[in-house]
Amino acid sequence: MKKRIYIGVDHAGFKLKEELKIYLSKNYFVIDLGNKKLDINDDYPIYAAKVGKAVVKNKNSFGILICGSGQGVSIAANKIKGVRAALCETKRDARLARSDDDANILCLQGRYVKSANAKRIAKIFFGTKFKNNIRYKRRINEINKIEK
């Protein structure tokens, strides 16, 4: 069964979202949580909340969030208990976010990352497994304590 990836964006990430959906749908089940049309007046927290809640509810799923800088969606999504959203600008960021921090949502910069690079980052992010060793599990548990 294909991994489930929820994707949500504001206007700054709309074009990139459409390109990533096509690319990712070859290997993943991609669920678009909006915005479904280009609206220059939309606000990223709405989509960050939708994706974050979907990822937490569906345990083995992942998410992608895109806004202009990627910072806003990361901040908003990380307010949701169980979300570990990571802004990744490089393949290395993506690999470490997954392997060391068990990130479950990839955040991207809609205004600054090119489509080809976003695809490479996504491939690494979704293809990397959490190391699941004592040190990294301990850190995740410490994060979970903060959320309580």
mmCIF file with all atom_site columns, C-alpha atoms in Angstrom:
data_model
loop_
_atom_site.group_PDB
_atom_site.id
_atom_site.type_symbol
_atom_site.label_atom_id
_atom_site.label_alt_id
_atom_site.label_comp_id
_atom_site.label_asym_id
_atom_site.label_entity_id
_atom_site.label_seq_id
_atom_site.pdbx_PDB_ins_code
_atom_site.Cartn_x
_atom_site.Cartn_y
_atom_site.Cartn_z
_atom_site.occupancy
_atom_site.B_iso_or_equiv
_atom_site.pdbx_formal_charge
_atom_site.auth_seq_id
_atom_site.auth_comp_id
_atom_site.auth_asym_id
_atom_site.auth_atom_id
_atom_site.pdbx_PDB_model_num
ATOM 1   C CA . MET A 1 1   ? 0.000  0.000  0.000   1.00 0.00 ? 1   MET A CA 1
ATOM 2   C CA . LYS A 1 2   ? 1.257  3.490  -0.883  1.00 0.00 ? 2   LYS A CA 1
ATOM 3   C CA . LYS A 1 3   ? 2.226  5.944  1.849   1.00 0.00 ? 3   LYS A CA 1
ATOM 4   C CA . ARG A 1 4   ? -0.336 8.690  2.355   1.00 0.00 ? 4   ARG A CA 1
ATOM 5   C CA . ILE A 1 5   ? 0.847  12.290 1.988   1.00 0.00 ? 5   ILE A CA 1
ATOM 6   C CA . TYR A 1 6   ? -1.398 15.231 2.838   1.00 0.00 ? 6   TYR A CA 1
ATOM 7   C CA . ILE A 1 7   ? -0.496 18.490 1.137   1.00 0.00 ? 7   ILE A CA 1
ATOM 8   C CA . GLY A 1 8   ? -1.612 22.033 1.898   1.00 0.00 ? 8   GLY A CA 1
ATOM 9   C CA . VAL A 1 9   ? -0.489 25.448 0.717   1.00 0.00 ? 9   VAL A CA 1
ATOM 10  C CA . ASP A 1 10  ? -1.349 29.107 0.569   1.00 0.00 ? 10  ASP A CA 1
ATOM 11  C CA . HIS A 1 11  ? -1.137 31.194 -2.607  1.00 0.00 ? 11  HIS A CA 1
ATOM 12  C CA . ALA A 1 12  ? 2.680  31.357 -2.500  1.00 0.00 ? 12  ALA A CA 1
ATOM 13  C CA . GLY A 1 13  ? 2.917  27.570 -2.746  1.00 0.00 ? 13  GLY A CA 1
ATOM 14  C CA . PHE A 1 14  ? 0.059  26.869 -5.122  1.00 0.00 ? 14  PHE A CA 1
ATOM 15  C CA . LYS A 1 15  ? 2.071  26.375 -8.323  1.00 0.00 ? 15  LYS A CA 1
ATOM 16  C CA . LEU A 1 16  ? 4.692  24.231 -6.579  1.00 0.00 ? 16  LEU A CA 1
ATOM 17  C CA . LYS A 1 17  ? 1.956  22.127 -4.954  1.00 0.00 ? 17  LYS A CA 1
ATOM 18  C CA . GLU A 1 18  ? 0.427  21.279 -8.312  1.00 0.00 ? 18  GLU A CA 1
ATOM 19  C CA . GLU A 1 19  ? 3.825  20.167 -9.647  1.00 0.00 ? 19  GLU A CA 1
ATOM 20  C CA . LEU A 1 20  ? 4.635  18.124 -6.534  1.00 0.00 ? 20  LEU A CA 1
ATOM 21  C CA . LYS A 1 21  ? 1.257  16.379 -6.623  1.00 0.00 ? 21  LYS A CA 1
ATOM 22  C CA . ILE A 1 22  ? 1.985  15.034 -10.095 1.00 0.00 ? 22  ILE A CA 1
ATOM 23  C CA . TYR A 1 23  ? 5.509  13.968 -9.127  1.00 0.00 ? 23  TYR A CA 1
ATOM 24  C CA . LEU A 1 24  ? 4.589  12.351 -5.807  1.00 0.00 ? 24  LEU A CA 1
ATOM 25  C CA . SER A 1 25  ? 1.455  10.580 -7.037  1.00 0.00 ? 25  SER A CA 1
ATOM 26  C CA . LYS A 1 26  ? 3.665  8.096  -8.897  1.00 0.00 ? 26  LYS A CA 1
ATOM 27  C CA . ASN A 1 27  ? 4.759  6.537  -5.593  1.00 0.00 ? 27  ASN A CA 1
ATOM 28  C CA . TYR A 1 28  ? 2.415  7.937  -2.945  1.00 0.00 ? 28  TYR A CA 1
ATOM 29  C CA . PHE A 1 29  ? -1.270 8.498  -2.311  1.00 0.00 ? 29  PHE A CA 1
ATOM 30  C CA . VAL A 1 30  ? -1.473 12.315 -2.291  1.00 0.00 ? 30  VAL A CA 1
ATOM 31  C CA . ILE A 1 31  ? -4.425 14.048 -0.641  1.00 0.00 ? 31  ILE A CA 1
ATOM 32  C CA . ASP A 1 32  ? -4.802 17.746 -1.454  1.00 0.00 ? 32  ASP A CA 1
ATOM 33  C CA . LEU A 1 33  ? -6.193 19.672 1.532   1.00 0.00 ? 33  LEU A CA 1
ATOM 34  C CA . GLY A 1 34  ? -6.057 23.026 -0.204  1.00 0.00 ? 34  GLY A CA 1
ATOM 35  C CA . ASN A 1 35  ? -6.058 25.573 -1.196  1.00 0.00 ? 35  ASN A CA 1
ATOM 36  C CA . LYS A 1 36  ? -7.649 24.051 -4.265  1.00 0.00 ? 36  LYS A CA 1
ATOM 37  C CA . LYS A 1 37  ? -7.601 27.307 -6.215  1.00 0.00 ? 37  LYS A CA 1
ATOM 38  C CA . LEU A 1 38  ? -5.187 30.202 -6.368  1.00 0.00 ? 38  LEU A CA 1
ATOM 39  C CA . ASP A 1 39  ? -6.400 32.858 -3.921  1.00 0.00 ? 39  ASP A CA 1
ATOM 40  C CA . ILE A 1 40  ? -3.948 35.655 -3.147  1.00 0.00 ? 40  ILE A CA 1
ATOM 41  C CA . ASN A 1 41  ? -5.898 36.505 0.015   1.00 0.00 ? 41  ASN A CA 1
ATOM 42  C CA . ASP A 1 42  ? -5.723 33.076 1.665   1.00 0.00 ? 42  ASP A CA 1
ATOM 43  C CA . ASP A 1 43  ? -3.856 32.444 4.913   1.00 0.00 ? 43  ASP A CA 1
ATOM 44  C CA . TYR A 1 44  ? -1.434 29.578 5.551   1.00 0.00 ? 44  TYR A CA 1
ATOM 45  C CA . PRO A 1 45  ? -2.521 28.685 9.141   1.00 0.00 ? 45  PRO A CA 1
ATOM 46  C CA . ILE A 1 46  ? -5.761 27.193 7.797   1.00 0.00 ? 46  ILE A CA 1
ATOM 47  C CA . TYR A 1 47  ? -3.899 24.693 5.612   1.00 0.00 ? 47  TYR A CA 1
ATOM 48  C CA . ALA A 1 48  ? -1.208 24.017 8.206   1.00 0.00 ? 48  ALA A CA 1
ATOM 49  C CA . ALA A 1 49  ? -3.941 23.034 10.672  1.00 0.00 ? 49  ALA A CA 1
ATOM 50  C CA . LYS A 1 50  ? -5.725 20.804 8.151   1.00 0.00 ? 50  LYS A CA 1
ATOM 51  C CA . VAL A 1 51  ? -2.552 18.940 7.193   1.00 0.00 ? 51  VAL A CA 1
ATOM 52  C CA . GLY A 1 52  ? -1.257 18.724 10.745  1.00 0.00 ? 52  GLY A CA 1
ATOM 53  C CA . LYS A 1 53  ? -4.507 17.283 12.094  1.00 0.00 ? 53  LYS A CA 1
ATOM 54  C CA . ALA A 1 54  ? -4.729 14.780 9.223   1.00 0.00 ? 54  ALA A CA 1
ATOM 55  C CA . VAL A 1 55  ? -1.147 13.578 9.765   1.00 0.00 ? 55  VAL A CA 1
ATOM 56  C CA . VAL A 1 56  ? -1.689 13.119 13.512  1.00 0.00 ? 56  VAL A CA 1
ATOM 57  C CA . LYS A 1 57  ? -4.993 11.299 12.978  1.00 0.00 ? 57  LYS A CA 1
ATOM 58  C CA . ASN A 1 58  ? -3.534 8.937  10.352  1.00 0.00 ? 58  ASN A CA 1
ATOM 59  C CA . LYS A 1 59  ? -0.440 7.604  12.122  1.00 0.00 ? 59  LYS A CA 1
ATOM 60  C CA . ASN A 1 60  ? 1.622  6.316  9.199   1.00 0.00 ? 60  ASN A CA 1
ATOM 61  C CA . SER A 1 61  ? 1.047  9.333  6.999   1.00 0.00 ? 61  SER A CA 1
ATOM 62  C CA . PHE A 1 62  ? 3.120  12.383 6.174   1.00 0.00 ? 62  PHE A CA 1
ATOM 63  C CA . GLY A 1 63  ? 2.477  15.943 5.114   1.00 0.00 ? 63  GLY A CA 1
ATOM 64  C CA . ILE A 1 64  ? 3.838  18.715 2.953   1.00 0.00 ? 64  ILE A CA 1
ATOM 65  C CA . LEU A 1 65  ? 3.154  22.366 3.676   1.00 0.00 ? 65  LEU A CA 1
ATOM 66  C CA . ILE A 1 66  ? 4.222  25.283 1.517   1.00 0.00 ? 66  ILE A CA 1
ATOM 67  C CA . CYS A 1 67  ? 3.995  29.031 2.062   1.00 0.00 ? 67  CYS A CA 1
ATOM 68  C CA . GLY A 1 68  ? 6.228  31.876 0.883   1.00 0.00 ? 68  GLY A CA 1
ATOM 69  C CA . SER A 1 69  ? 9.120  31.329 3.298   1.00 0.00 ? 69  SER A CA 1
ATOM 70  C CA . GLY A 1 70  ? 8.103  27.928 4.696   1.00 0.00 ? 70  GLY A CA 1
ATOM 71  C CA . GLN A 1 71  ? 8.526  29.391 8.180   1.00 0.00 ? 71  GLN A CA 1
ATOM 72  C CA . GLY A 1 72  ? 4.870  30.282 8.743   1.00 0.00 ? 72  GLY A CA 1
ATOM 73  C CA . VAL A 1 73  ? 3.493  26.839 7.949   1.00 0.00 ? 73  VAL A CA 1
ATOM 74  C CA . SER A 1 74  ? 6.183  25.249 10.095  1.00 0.00 ? 74  SER A CA 1
ATOM 75  C CA . ILE A 1 75  ? 5.326  27.427 13.087  1.00 0.00 ? 75  ILE A CA 1
ATOM 76  C CA . ALA A 1 76  ? 1.581  26.900 12.658  1.00 0.00 ? 76  ALA A CA 1
ATOM 77  C CA . ALA A 1 77  ? 1.761  23.130 12.157  1.00 0.00 ? 77  ALA A CA 1
ATOM 78  C CA . ASN A 1 78  ? 4.047  22.649 15.147  1.00 0.00 ? 78  ASN A CA 1
ATOM 79  C CA . LYS A 1 79  ? 1.299  24.015 17.411  1.00 0.00 ? 79  LYS A CA 1
ATOM 80  C CA . ILE A 1 80  ? -0.568 20.729 16.874  1.00 0.00 ? 80  ILE A CA 1
ATOM 81  C CA . LYS A 1 81  ? 0.253  17.967 19.332  1.00 0.00 ? 81  LYS A CA 1
ATOM 82  C CA . GLY A 1 82  ? 2.052  15.142 17.546  1.00 0.00 ? 82  GLY A CA 1
ATOM 83  C CA . VAL A 1 83  ? 3.285  17.205 14.619  1.00 0.00 ? 83  VAL A CA 1
ATOM 84  C CA . ARG A 1 84  ? 6.994  17.460 13.920  1.00 0.00 ? 84  ARG A CA 1
ATOM 85  C CA . ALA A 1 85  ? 7.133  19.831 10.962  1.00 0.00 ? 85  ALA A CA 1
ATOM 86  C CA . ALA A 1 86  ? 10.541 20.695 9.522   1.00 0.00 ? 86  ALA A CA 1
ATOM 87  C CA . LEU A 1 87  ? 11.479 23.429 7.094   1.00 0.00 ? 87  LEU A CA 1
ATOM 88  C CA . CYS A 1 88  ? 13.926 21.807 4.685   1.00 0.00 ? 88  CYS A CA 1
ATOM 89  C CA . GLU A 1 89  ? 15.946 23.880 2.247   1.00 0.00 ? 89  GLU A CA 1
ATOM 90  C CA . THR A 1 90  ? 18.408 21.143 1.280   1.00 0.00 ? 90  THR A CA 1
ATOM 91  C CA . LYS A 1 91  ? 18.509 17.385 0.807   1.00 0.00 ? 91  LYS A CA 1
ATOM 92  C CA . ARG A 1 92  ? 20.651 17.193 3.940   1.00 0.00 ? 92  ARG A CA 1
ATOM 93  C CA . ASP A 1 93  ? 18.002 19.051 5.948   1.00 0.00 ? 93  ASP A CA 1
ATOM 94  C CA . ALA A 1 94  ? 15.414 16.559 4.701   1.00 0.00 ? 94  ALA A CA 1
ATOM 95  C CA . ARG A 1 95  ? 17.499 13.509 5.528   1.00 0.00 ? 95  ARG A CA 1
ATOM 96  C CA . LEU A 1 96  ? 18.351 14.704 9.041   1.00 0.00 ? 96  LEU A CA 1
ATOM 97  C CA . ALA A 1 97  ? 14.805 15.869 9.784   1.00 0.00 ? 97  ALA A CA 1
ATOM 98  C CA . ARG A 1 98  ? 13.578 12.327 9.148   1.00 0.00 ? 98  ARG A CA 1
ATOM 99  C CA . SER A 1 99  ? 16.494 10.220 10.389  1.00 0.00 ? 99  SER A CA 1
ATOM 100 C CA . ASP A 1 100 ? 17.215 12.097 13.615  1.00 0.00 ? 100 ASP A CA 1
ATOM 101 C CA . ASP A 1 101 ? 13.986 13.935 14.465  1.00 0.00 ? 101 ASP A CA 1
ATOM 102 C CA . ASP A 1 102 ? 11.286 11.715 12.944  1.00 0.00 ? 102 ASP A CA 1
ATOM 103 C CA . ALA A 1 103 ? 9.724  14.733 11.227  1.00 0.00 ? 103 ALA A CA 1
ATOM 104 C CA . ASN A 1 104 ? 6.304  13.939 9.812   1.00 0.00 ? 104 ASN A CA 1
ATOM 105 C CA . ILE A 1 105 ? 5.653  17.120 7.813   1.00 0.00 ? 105 ILE A CA 1
ATOM 106 C CA . LEU A 1 106 ? 7.966  18.606 5.197   1.00 0.00 ? 106 LEU A CA 1
ATOM 107 C CA . CYS A 1 107 ? 7.756  22.400 4.935   1.00 0.00 ? 107 CYS A CA 1
ATOM 108 C CA . LEU A 1 108 ? 8.991  24.134 1.806   1.00 0.00 ? 108 LEU A CA 1
ATOM 109 C CA . GLN A 1 109 ? 9.543  27.682 0.605   1.00 0.00 ? 109 GLN A CA 1
ATOM 110 C CA . GLY A 1 110 ? 7.070  28.464 -2.156  1.00 0.00 ? 110 GLY A CA 1
ATOM 111 C CA . ARG A 1 111 ? 8.824  31.639 -3.228  1.00 0.00 ? 111 ARG A CA 1
ATOM 112 C CA . TYR A 1 112 ? 12.422 30.451 -3.119  1.00 0.00 ? 112 TYR A CA 1
ATOM 113 C CA . VAL A 1 113 ? 12.703 26.748 -3.957  1.00 0.00 ? 113 VAL A CA 1
ATOM 114 C CA . LYS A 1 114 ? 12.647 25.590 -7.563  1.00 0.00 ? 114 LYS A CA 1
ATOM 115 C CA . SER A 1 115 ? 10.415 22.677 -8.516  1.00 0.00 ? 115 SER A CA 1
ATOM 116 C CA . ALA A 1 116 ? 13.298 20.332 -9.370  1.00 0.00 ? 116 ALA A CA 1
ATOM 117 C CA . ASN A 1 117 ? 14.968 20.967 -6.017  1.00 0.00 ? 117 ASN A CA 1
ATOM 118 C CA . ALA A 1 118 ? 11.664 20.576 -4.141  1.00 0.00 ? 118 ALA A CA 1
ATOM 119 C CA . LYS A 1 119 ? 11.215 17.175 -5.793  1.00 0.00 ? 119 LYS A CA 1
ATOM 120 C CA . ARG A 1 120 ? 14.716 16.098 -4.742  1.00 0.00 ? 120 ARG A CA 1
ATOM 121 C CA . ILE A 1 121 ? 14.113 17.276 -1.166  1.00 0.00 ? 121 ILE A CA 1
ATOM 122 C CA . ALA A 1 122 ? 10.751 15.475 -1.029  1.00 0.00 ? 122 ALA A CA 1
ATOM 123 C CA . LYS A 1 123 ? 12.272 12.267 -2.400  1.00 0.00 ? 123 LYS A CA 1
ATOM 124 C CA . ILE A 1 124 ? 14.909 12.265 0.341   1.00 0.00 ? 124 ILE A CA 1
ATOM 125 C CA . PHE A 1 125 ? 12.450 13.259 3.078   1.00 0.00 ? 125 PHE A CA 1
ATOM 126 C CA . PHE A 1 126 ? 9.901  10.538 2.288   1.00 0.00 ? 126 PHE A CA 1
ATOM 127 C CA . GLY A 1 127 ? 12.557 7.950  1.510   1.00 0.00 ? 127 GLY A CA 1
ATOM 128 C CA . THR A 1 128 ? 14.462 8.337  4.789   1.00 0.00 ? 128 THR A CA 1
ATOM 129 C CA . LYS A 1 129 ? 13.578 6.258  7.832   1.00 0.00 ? 129 LYS A CA 1
ATOM 130 C CA . PHE A 1 130 ? 13.836 7.375  11.442  1.00 0.00 ? 130 PHE A CA 1
ATOM 131 C CA . LYS A 1 131 ? 16.989 5.894  13.035  1.00 0.00 ? 131 LYS A CA 1
ATOM 132 C CA . ASN A 1 132 ? 14.899 4.730  15.991  1.00 0.00 ? 132 ASN A CA 1
ATOM 133 C CA . ASN A 1 133 ? 17.900 4.340  18.300  1.00 0.00 ? 133 ASN A CA 1
ATOM 134 C CA . ILE A 1 134 ? 17.881 5.111  22.025  1.00 0.00 ? 134 ILE A CA 1
ATOM 135 C CA . ARG A 1 135 ? 19.263 8.648  21.746  1.00 0.00 ? 135 ARG A CA 1
ATOM 136 C CA . TYR A 1 136 ? 16.795 9.803  19.091  1.00 0.00 ? 136 TYR A CA 1
ATOM 137 C CA . LYS A 1 137 ? 13.808 8.067  20.703  1.00 0.00 ? 137 LYS A CA 1
ATOM 138 C CA . ARG A 1 138 ? 14.706 9.728  24.009  1.00 0.00 ? 138 ARG A CA 1
ATOM 139 C CA . ARG A 1 139 ? 14.653 13.139 22.322  1.00 0.00 ? 139 ARG A CA 1
ATOM 140 C CA . ILE A 1 140 ? 11.282 12.477 20.716  1.00 0.00 ? 140 ILE A CA 1
ATOM 141 C CA . ASN A 1 141 ? 9.934  11.447 24.128  1.00 0.00 ? 141 ASN A CA 1
ATOM 142 C CA . GLU A 1 142 ? 11.261 14.707 25.597  1.00 0.00 ? 142 GLU A CA 1
ATOM 143 C CA . ILE A 1 143 ? 9.433  16.644 22.870  1.00 0.00 ? 143 ILE A CA 1
ATOM 144 C CA . ASN A 1 144 ? 6.262  14.696 23.635  1.00 0.00 ? 144 ASN A CA 1
ATOM 145 C CA . LYS A 1 145 ? 6.557  15.703 27.319  1.00 0.00 ? 145 LYS A CA 1
ATOM 146 C CA . ILE A 1 146 ? 6.653  19.372 26.307  1.00 0.00 ? 146 ILE A CA 1
ATOM 147 C CA . GLU A 1 147 ? 3.362  18.901 24.427  1.00 0.00 ? 147 GLU A CA 1
ATOM 148 C CA . LYS A 1 148 ? 1.525  17.657 27.533  1.00 0.00 ? 148 LYS A CA 1
#
